Amino acid sequence: MEAKAIIDAAGVGCEPASAASVAGVRQMLLAGTIAPDASVVCVLTGHVLKDPESLDRYHRGTEPPPAHANRPIEIDATVSAVADVMRTLRKT
């Protein structure tokens, strides 16, 4: 799920099982099996909405939150509320 959250933060949505390729590459880099400067391709096969329940559990349901959890922010359904949140997030 950490690999999936990192992929999601990059703007690419994938299902949790699909992120296993990225998690595996990370482990292989840490183990020295893959050189840090190597070119690697990971195939992401599943759509982000394939398993929404697992996403909800990961981002909302664990305490303390995992390192890459993106906690939902509840706001009013107005353009000004969105703009306020965007300004706040930009400062952090």
Backbone as numpy.savetxt, mean C-alpha at the origin, in Angstrom:
# Nx Ny Nz CAx CAy CAz Cx Cy Cz
0.95 -7.93 3.22 0.13 -6.73 3.22 1.00 -5.47 3.22
2.17 -5.55 3.83 3.07 -4.39 3.79 3.48 -4.09 2.36
3.81 -5.12 1.58 4.19 -4.91 0.18 3.03 -4.31 -0.59
1.82 -4.78 -0.33 0.64 -4.25 -1.01 0.44 -2.78 -0.68
0.63 -2.41 0.58 0.46 -1.01 0.98 1.50 -0.12 0.29
2.70 -0.63 0.14 3.75 0.14 -0.56 3.39 0.32 -2.03
2.89 -0.75 -2.64 2.46 -0.68 -4.04 1.32 0.32 -4.18
0.34 0.22 -3.30 -0.80 1.13 -3.33 -0.36 2.59 -3.19
0.60 2.84 -2.30 1.07 4.21 -2.08 1.74 4.78 -3.33
2.22 3.89 -4.20 2.84 4.33 -5.45 1.79 4.63 -6.52
0.52 4.39 -6.19 -0.54 4.70 -7.13 -0.99 3.54 -7.99
-0.53 2.34 -7.66 -0.92 1.14 -8.40 -1.70 0.25 -7.45
-2.93 -0.07 -7.79 -3.72 -0.92 -6.91 -3.62 -2.37 -7.32
-3.34 -3.24 -6.38 -3.30 -4.67 -6.66 -3.96 -5.42 -5.52
-4.35 -6.64 -5.79 -4.93 -7.46 -4.72 -3.80 -7.98 -3.83
-4.09 -8.38 -2.60 -3.05 -8.79 -1.66 -2.15 -9.92 -2.17
-2.72 -10.95 -2.76 -1.89 -12.07 -3.23 -0.95 -11.64 -4.35
-1.37 -10.69 -5.14 -0.54 -10.21 -6.23 0.72 -9.51 -5.72
0.65 -8.91 -4.56 1.80 -8.21 -3.98 2.88 -9.16 -3.49
2.60 -10.45 -3.48 3.60 -11.42 -3.03 4.87 -11.36 -3.87
4.74 -11.04 -5.15 5.94 -10.96 -5.99 6.86 -9.85 -5.50
6.30 -8.72 -5.12 7.10 -7.60 -4.60 7.69 -7.95 -3.24
6.90 -8.59 -2.39 7.41 -9.01 -1.07 8.56 -10.00 -1.24
8.43 -10.90 -2.20 9.49 -11.87 -2.45 10.78 -11.23 -2.93
10.66 -10.27 -3.82 11.84 -9.55 -4.31 12.51 -8.81 -3.16
11.73 -8.21 -2.30 12.30 -7.50 -1.15 13.09 -8.46 -0.26
12.52 -9.63 0.01 13.22 -10.63 0.82 14.50 -11.10 0.13
14.45 -11.28 -1.18 15.64 -11.71 -1.92 16.73 -10.64 -1.92
16.32 -9.37 -1.95 17.29 -8.28 -1.84 17.95 -8.30 -0.46
17.13 -8.43 0.58 17.66 -8.46 1.95 18.59 -9.65 2.17
18.30 -10.77 1.52 19.12 -11.97 1.67 20.36 -11.94 0.80
20.46 -10.97 -0.11 21.61 -10.89 -0.99 21.50 -11.76 -2.23
20.36 -12.37 -2.45 20.16 -13.21 -3.63 20.07 -12.36 -4.89
19.48 -11.19 -4.76 19.38 -10.23 -5.87 20.25 -9.03 -5.52
21.05 -8.59 -6.47 21.91 -7.43 -6.25 21.06 -6.16 -6.16
21.45 -5.21 -5.31 20.69 -3.97 -5.16 20.50 -3.20 -6.47
21.41 -3.35 -7.40 21.31 -2.61 -8.66 20.71 -3.44 -9.79
20.19 -4.61 -9.46 19.60 -5.49 -10.48 18.26 -4.94 -10.95
17.93 -5.21 -12.20 16.60 -4.87 -12.74 15.70 -6.07 -12.53
14.54 -5.84 -11.96 13.61 -6.92 -11.64 12.21 -6.51 -12.09
11.46 -7.46 -12.61 10.08 -7.21 -13.01 9.17 -8.04 -12.11
8.16 -7.41 -11.52 7.16 -8.10 -10.73 5.82 -7.97 -11.45
5.14 -9.07 -11.60 3.85 -9.06 -12.26 2.75 -8.97 -11.21
1.90 -7.96 -11.35 0.76 -7.77 -10.45 -0.49 -8.13 -11.24
-1.15 -9.20 -10.82 -2.22 -9.74 -11.65 -3.62 -9.43 -11.16
-3.81 -9.04 -9.93 -5.16 -8.88 -9.41 -5.52 -7.43 -9.18
-6.78 -7.10 -9.38 -7.30 -5.75 -9.20 -7.40 -5.40 -7.72
-7.25 -4.14 -7.40 -7.26 -3.66 -6.02 -8.55 -4.00 -5.28
-9.65 -4.11 -5.99 -10.93 -4.36 -5.33 -11.30 -5.84 -5.27
-10.36 -6.72 -5.58 -10.66 -8.14 -5.58 -10.93 -8.67 -4.17
-10.27 -8.11 -3.17 -10.42 -8.59 -1.79 -10.55 -7.40 -0.84
-11.64 -6.64 -0.91 -11.75 -5.42 -0.11 -11.78 -5.66 1.40
-12.25 -6.83 1.83 -12.30 -7.10 3.28 -10.90 -7.13 3.89
-9.95 -7.73 3.19 -8.59 -7.78 3.73 -7.98 -6.39 3.79
-8.32 -5.54 2.83 -7.82 -4.16 2.86 -8.37 -3.41 4.07
-9.64 -3.59 4.33 -10.25 -2.93 5.47 -9.61 -3.39 6.78
-9.40 -4.69 6.92 -8.77 -5.23 8.14 -7.36 -4.67 8.30
-6.60 -4.61 7.23 -5.22 -4.13 7.30 -5.17 -2.65 7.69
-5.94 -1.83 7.01 -5.85 -0.39 7.22 -6.61 0.12 8.44
-7.66 -0.59 8.87 -8.46 -0.13 10.00 -8.36 -1.01 11.23
-8.18 -2.32 11.02 -8.46 -3.26 12.08 -7.31 -3.74 12.93
-6.13 -3.23 12.77 -5.02 -3.72 13.57 -4.46 -2.61 14.44
-4.15 -2.96 15.66 -3.54 -2.02 16.61 -2.31 -2.66 17.20
-1.19 -2.00 17.23 -0.96 -0.74 16.55 -1.00 -0.94 15.04
-1.20 0.14 14.30 -1.29 0.00 12.85 0.04 -0.47 12.26
0.00 -1.29 11.22 1.24 -1.68 10.54 1.96 -0.45 9.98
3.22 -0.61 9.69 4.06 0.53 9.27 3.50 1.29 8.08
2.90 0.60 7.13 2.44 1.26 5.91 0.92 1.38 5.83
0.24 1.20 6.94 -1.22 1.33 6.94 -1.62 2.76 6.61
-2.64 2.89 5.82 -3.18 4.19 5.46 -4.55 4.30 6.12
-4.57 4.87 7.30 -5.82 5.00 8.04 -6.77 5.90 7.26
-8.04 5.51 7.15 -9.01 6.36 6.46 -9.21 7.67 7.22
-9.50 8.70 6.47 -9.80 10.00 7.04 -11.25 10.31 6.67
-12.11 10.47 7.66 -13.51 10.77 7.39 -13.71 12.28 7.41
-14.29 12.79 6.33 -14.52 14.23 6.19 -15.92 14.45 5.62
-16.35 15.71 5.64 -17.60 16.08 4.99 -17.45 15.91 3.48
-18.54 15.67 2.81 -18.54 15.46 1.36 -18.59 16.79 0.63
-17.55 17.60 0.84 -17.48 18.90 0.18 -16.08 19.10 -0.39
-15.99 19.91 -1.42 -14.70 20.20 -2.03 -13.80 20.91 -1.02
-14.35 21.80 -0.23 -13.53 22.53 0.74 -12.96 21.60 1.81
-13.73 20.58 2.21 -13.22 19.62 3.20 -12.06 18.82 2.62
-12.17 18.43 1.36 -11.08 17.71 0.70 -9.85 18.61 0.61
-10.05 19.86 0.22 -8.93 20.80 0.11 -8.25 21.00 1.45
-9.02 21.10 2.53 -8.45 21.26 3.87 -7.57 20.07 4.24
-8.04 18.86 3.96 -7.25 17.67 4.27 -5.99 17.64 3.42
-6.11 17.97 2.15 -4.93 17.97 1.27 -3.88 18.96 1.76
-4.32 20.12 2.20 -3.35 21.10 2.73 -2.68 20.56 3.99
-3.44 19.93 4.85 -2.90 19.37 6.09 -1.89 18.26 5.79
-2.24 17.37 4.88 -1.35 16.24 4.55 -0.08 16.72 3.87
-0.17 17.77 3.10 1.01 18.30 2.41 2.05 18.81 3.40
1.58 19.29 4.57 2.48 19.84 5.58 3.19 18.75 6.38
2.68 17.52 6.35 3.30 16.46 7.16 4.35 15.71 6.40
